[in-house]
Each structure stands twice: as structure tokens, then as C-alpha cells.
Coordinates of N, CA and C in Angstrom, one line a residue:
M24 N -34.5 97.5 -105.2 CA -33.7 98.4 -106.0 C -33.0 99.4 -105.0
D25 N -31.7 99.7 -105.3 CA -30.9 100.6 -104.5 C -31.4 102.0 -104.6
T26 N -31.2 102.8 -103.5 CA -31.6 104.2 -103.5 C -30.4 105.0 -103.8
I27 N -30.6 106.1 -104.6 CA -29.5 107.0 -104.8 C -29.5 108.0 -103.7
H28 N -28.4 108.2 -103.0 CA -28.2 109.2 -102.0 C -27.3 110.3 -102.7
Y29 N -27.9 111.5 -102.9 CA -27.1 112.5 -103.5 C -26.9 113.7 -102.6
F30 N -25.9 114.4 -102.8 CA -25.6 115.6 -101.9 C -25.5 116.8 -102.9
A31 N -25.5 117.9 -102.3 CA -25.4 119.2 -103.1 C -24.0 119.3 -103.7
N32 N -23.1 118.6 -103.1 CA -21.8 118.6 -103.7 C -21.2 117.2 -103.5
S33 N -19.9 117.0 -103.9 CA -19.4 115.7 -103.9 C -18.9 115.2 -102.5
R34 N -18.9 116.1 -101.6 CA -18.4 115.7 -100.2 C -19.4 116.3 -99.2
D35 N -19.9 115.4 -98.3 CA -20.7 115.9 -97.2 C -19.8 116.3 -96.1
E36 N -20.3 117.1 -95.1 CA -19.5 117.6 -94.0 C -18.8 116.5 -93.2
Q37 N -19.4 115.3 -93.1 CA -18.8 114.3 -92.3 C -17.5 113.8 -92.9
D38 N -17.4 113.9 -94.3 CA -16.1 113.6 -94.9 C -15.0 114.5 -94.4
Y39 N -15.3 115.7 -94.0 CA -14.3 116.7 -93.5 C -14.1 116.6 -92.0
V40 N -15.2 116.4 -91.3 CA -15.2 116.5 -89.9 C -15.2 115.2 -89.2
S41 N -14.0 114.9 -88.6 CA -13.9 113.6 -87.9 C -13.8 113.8 -86.4
H42 N -13.9 115.0 -85.9 CA -13.8 115.3 -84.5 C -15.0 116.2 -84.2
S43 N -15.3 116.2 -82.9 CA -16.5 117.0 -82.5 C -16.3 118.5 -82.3
E44 N -15.1 118.9 -82.1 CA -14.9 120.3 -81.9 C -14.3 120.9 -83.2
I45 N -15.0 121.8 -83.8 CA -14.6 122.4 -85.1 C -14.0 123.8 -84.9
D46 N -12.9 124.0 -85.5 CA -12.2 125.3 -85.5 C -13.1 126.2 -86.4
N47 N -13.4 127.4 -86.0 CA -14.3 128.3 -86.7 C -13.8 128.6 -88.1
D48 N -12.5 128.9 -88.2 CA -11.9 129.2 -89.5 C -12.0 128.0 -90.5
Y49 N -11.9 126.8 -89.9 CA -12.0 125.6 -90.8 C -13.4 125.4 -91.3
F50 N -14.4 125.7 -90.4 CA -15.8 125.6 -90.7 C -16.2 126.6 -91.8
L51 N -15.7 127.8 -91.7 CA -15.9 128.8 -92.7 C -15.2 128.4 -94.1
Q52 N -14.1 127.8 -94.0 CA -13.4 127.4 -95.2 C -14.2 126.3 -95.9
L53 N -14.7 125.4 -95.1 CA -15.6 124.3 -95.6 C -16.8 124.8 -96.3
K54 N -17.5 125.8 -95.7 CA -18.7 126.4 -96.3 C -18.3 127.1 -97.6
A55 N -17.2 127.8 -97.6 CA -16.8 128.5 -98.8 C -16.5 127.5 -99.9
E56 N -15.9 126.4 -99.6 CA -15.6 125.4 -100.6 C -16.9 124.7 -101.1
Q57 N -17.8 124.5 -100.2 CA -19.1 123.9 -100.7 C -19.8 124.9 -101.6
A58 N -19.8 126.1 -101.3 CA -20.5 127.1 -102.2 C -19.8 127.2 -103.5
L59 N -18.5 127.1 -103.6 CA -17.8 127.1 -104.8 C -18.1 125.9 -105.7
V60 N -18.1 124.7 -105.0 CA -18.5 123.5 -105.7 C -19.9 123.5 -106.3
E61 N -20.8 124.0 -105.5 CA -22.2 124.1 -106.0 C -22.3 125.1 -107.2
A62 N -21.6 126.2 -107.1 CA -21.6 127.2 -108.2 C -21.0 126.7 -109.4
M63 N -20.1 125.7 -109.3 CA -19.5 125.2 -110.5 C -20.3 123.9 -111.0
N64 N -21.4 123.7 -110.4 CA -22.3 122.6 -110.8 C -21.8 121.2 -110.7
W65 N -21.0 121.0 -109.6 CA -20.5 119.7 -109.3 C -21.5 119.1 -108.3
H66 N -21.9 117.9 -108.5 CA -22.8 117.2 -107.6 C -22.2 115.8 -107.3
G67 N -22.6 115.2 -106.3 CA -22.2 113.8 -106.1 C -23.1 113.0 -105.2
G68 N -22.8 111.8 -105.0 CA -23.7 111.0 -104.2 C -23.2 109.5 -104.1
K69 N -24.2 108.7 -103.7 CA -23.9 107.3 -103.5 C -25.0 106.5 -104.1
I70 N -24.7 105.4 -104.8 CA -25.7 104.5 -105.3 C -25.2 103.1 -105.2
A71 N -25.9 102.2 -104.4 CA -25.4 100.9 -104.1 C -24.1 101.0 -103.4
K72 N -23.1 100.3 -103.9 CA -21.7 100.3 -103.3 C -20.8 101.4 -103.9
Y73 N -21.4 102.2 -104.8 CA -20.6 103.1 -105.6 C -20.8 104.6 -105.1
R74 N -19.8 105.4 -105.3 CA -19.9 106.8 -105.1 C -19.7 107.4 -106.5
F75 N -20.3 108.6 -106.7 CA -20.2 109.3 -108.0 C -20.1 110.8 -107.8
E76 N -19.5 111.4 -108.9 CA -19.4 112.8 -109.0 C -19.8 113.2 -110.4
V77 N -20.6 114.2 -110.6 CA -21.0 114.7 -111.9 C -20.8 116.2 -112.0
N78 N -20.5 116.7 -113.2 CA -20.5 118.1 -113.5 C -21.6 118.3 -114.5
V79 N -22.5 119.2 -114.2 CA -23.7 119.4 -115.0 C -23.7 120.7 -115.6
L80 N -23.9 120.8 -116.9 CA -24.0 122.0 -117.7 C -25.4 122.6 -117.5
P81 N -25.6 123.9 -117.7 CA -26.9 124.5 -117.6 C -27.9 124.0 -118.6
K82 N -27.4 123.6 -119.8 CA -28.3 123.1 -120.8 C -27.6 122.0 -121.6
S83 N -28.3 121.2 -122.4 CA -27.8 120.1 -123.1 C -26.7 120.6 -124.0
S84 N -25.7 119.7 -124.3 CA -24.5 120.0 -125.1 C -24.0 118.8 -125.8
K85 N -23.4 119.0 -126.9 CA -22.7 117.9 -127.7 C -21.6 117.3 -126.9
L86 N -21.1 118.0 -125.8 CA -20.1 117.4 -125.0 C -20.6 116.5 -123.9
G87 N -21.9 116.5 -123.7 CA -22.5 115.7 -122.7 C -22.8 114.3 -123.1
I88 N -23.0 113.5 -122.1 CA -23.3 112.1 -122.3 C -24.7 112.0 -123.1
N89 N -24.7 111.4 -124.2 CA -25.9 111.3 -125.1 C -26.4 112.7 -125.4
N90 N -25.5 113.6 -125.6 CA -25.8 115.0 -125.9 C -26.7 115.7 -124.8
G91 N -26.5 115.3 -123.5 CA -27.2 115.8 -122.4 C -26.4 116.8 -121.6
R92 N -26.8 117.0 -120.4 CA -26.2 118.1 -119.5 C -24.9 117.6 -118.8
I93 N -24.8 116.3 -118.6 CA -23.7 115.7 -117.8 C -22.5 115.6 -118.7
W94 N -21.4 116.4 -118.5 CA -20.2 116.4 -119.3 C -19.0 115.8 -118.6
K95 N -19.2 115.6 -117.3 CA -18.2 114.8 -116.5 C -18.9 113.9 -115.5
L96 N -18.5 112.7 -115.5 CA -19.0 111.7 -114.6 C -17.9 110.7 -114.2
R97 N -17.8 110.5 -112.9 CA -16.9 109.5 -112.4 C -17.6 108.7 -111.4
I98 N -17.4 107.4 -111.5 CA -18.0 106.4 -110.6 C -16.9 105.6 -110.0
W99 N -16.9 105.3 -108.7 CA -15.9 104.5 -108.1 C -16.5 103.7 -107.0
E100 N -15.9 102.6 -106.7 CA -16.3 101.7 -105.5 C -15.9 102.5 -104.3
G101 N -16.9 102.8 -103.4 CA -16.7 103.7 -102.3 C -15.6 103.2 -101.4
E102 N -15.5 101.9 -101.1 CA -14.5 101.5 -100.2 C -13.1 101.6 -100.7
K103 N -12.9 101.6 -102.0 CA -11.5 101.6 -102.5 C -11.1 103.1 -102.8
G104 N -12.0 104.0 -102.8 CA -11.6 105.4 -103.1 C -11.6 105.7 -104.6
M105 N -11.6 106.9 -104.9 CA -11.7 107.4 -106.3 C -10.4 106.9 -107.1
A106 N -9.3 107.0 -106.6 CA -8.0 106.7 -107.3 C -7.9 105.2 -107.7
K107 N -8.2 104.3 -106.7 CA -8.0 102.9 -106.9 C -9.3 102.2 -107.3
G108 N -10.5 102.8 -107.1 CA -11.7 102.1 -107.3 C -12.6 102.6 -108.5
S109 N -12.0 103.4 -109.4 CA -12.7 103.9 -110.5 C -13.3 102.8 -111.4
V110 N -14.6 102.9 -111.7 CA -15.2 101.8 -112.6 C -15.8 102.5 -113.8
A111 N -15.9 103.8 -113.8 CA -16.4 104.5 -115.0 C -16.0 105.9 -115.0
N112 N -15.6 106.5 -116.1 CA -15.1 107.9 -116.2 C -15.5 108.5 -117.5
Y113 N -16.3 109.6 -117.5 CA -16.6 110.3 -118.7 C -16.1 111.7 -118.5
D114 N -15.3 112.2 -119.4 CA -14.9 113.6 -119.5 C -14.9 114.0 -120.9
R115 N -16.1 114.4 -121.4 CA -16.4 114.8 -122.7 C -16.4 113.6 -123.7
E116 N -16.0 112.5 -123.2 CA -16.1 111.2 -123.9 C -15.8 110.1 -122.9
W117 N -16.2 108.9 -123.2 CA -15.9 107.8 -122.2 C -14.4 107.4 -122.2
Q118 N -13.8 107.6 -121.1 CA -12.4 107.3 -120.9 C -12.3 105.9 -120.3
L119 N -13.3 105.6 -119.5 CA -13.5 104.2 -118.9 C -15.0 103.9 -118.9
S120 N -15.4 103.1 -119.8 CA -16.8 102.8 -120.0 C -17.3 101.9 -118.9
P121 N -18.6 102.2 -118.5 CA -19.2 101.4 -117.4 C -19.4 99.9 -117.9
S122 N -19.3 99.0 -116.9 CA -19.6 97.6 -117.2 C -21.1 97.4 -117.3
K123 N -21.5 96.2 -117.8 CA -23.0 95.9 -117.9 C -23.6 96.0 -116.6
E124 N -22.9 95.6 -115.5 CA -23.5 95.6 -114.2 C -23.7 97.1 -113.7
L125 N -22.9 98.0 -114.2 CA -23.0 99.4 -113.8 C -24.0 100.2 -114.6
E126 N -24.4 99.7 -115.8 CA -25.2 100.5 -116.7 C -26.6 100.9 -116.1
P127 N -27.3 100.1 -115.3 CA -28.5 100.6 -114.7 C -28.3 101.8 -113.8
H128 N -27.2 101.8 -113.0 CA -26.8 102.9 -112.1 C -26.5 104.1 -112.9
V129 N -25.8 104.0 -114.0 CA -25.5 105.1 -114.9 C -26.8 105.7 -115.4
R130 N -27.7 104.9 -115.9 CA -29.0 105.4 -116.4 C -29.8 106.2 -115.3
R131 N -29.7 105.7 -114.1 CA -30.4 106.4 -113.0 C -29.8 107.8 -112.7
I132 N -28.4 107.8 -112.8 CA -27.7 109.1 -112.6 C -28.1 110.1 -113.7
L133 N -28.1 109.6 -115.0 CA -28.4 110.4 -116.1 C -29.9 110.9 -116.0
K134 N -30.8 110.1 -115.5 CA -32.2 110.5 -115.4 C -32.3 111.6 -114.3
L135 N -31.5 111.5 -113.2 CA -31.5 112.4 -112.1 C -31.0 113.8 -112.5
Y136 N -29.9 113.8 -113.3 CA -29.2 115.1 -113.6 C -29.4 115.7 -115.0
N137 N -30.0 114.9 -115.9 CA -30.3 115.5 -117.2 C -31.7 116.1 -117.1

């Protein structure tokens, strides 16, 4: 079974930092963006070959998946990127439903964040 790797936000520092010397202003900007993302309840991670982002409400809602806390979920094939590789998208309703192959991964994400 694949492991879910999740981060406090949708992007880890390595996504931003491709060189070894970091400009201090850039580093402060990165930390401020991470704090904002966390405050807005965005989380993300990786499961199998997929990346995902979720927005989690403080408590269950009729807007959430199965009346749960997740009211936004996007899953995409990591190598293709979010724009070209989207395989599931929920934004208060399913805009792109997950395939049968993806359903076990969606259940694991729901279990983790609900």
C-alpha cells in the first residue's frame, strides 16, 4: 500500500528553492506565504503518483465531501502538473469525479482530513 506524504501546506520549501544560496527577503516571503496558507486551512501532499491539495473547514459542512470538512480537493498526476494532470476536482461539488482507480486514494485523504 502506498504511503501518504503530506505537508503543512501544498508546497514544501524544495518546490521554491532550487539553489543553495537563499536571499533573506525571499526566505521571509516564503515563510509568510506558508503561514498564510496554513491559516487558510490549505494542506497538500503526495499519494502514490499523485499530488493533492485540500481546503479543510473547522467543522463538518453541507459544502464538504459527504458533508465533511473537506470542501475543496484537487488531485493531479505529479509529473504532469496541476493544470495538465488533474484527475479529480471538488469545489463544493464534484467538477471532475475520481476514477475507480483513484477512489481508494480519495478515501484515504478523506480519512486523514475529516
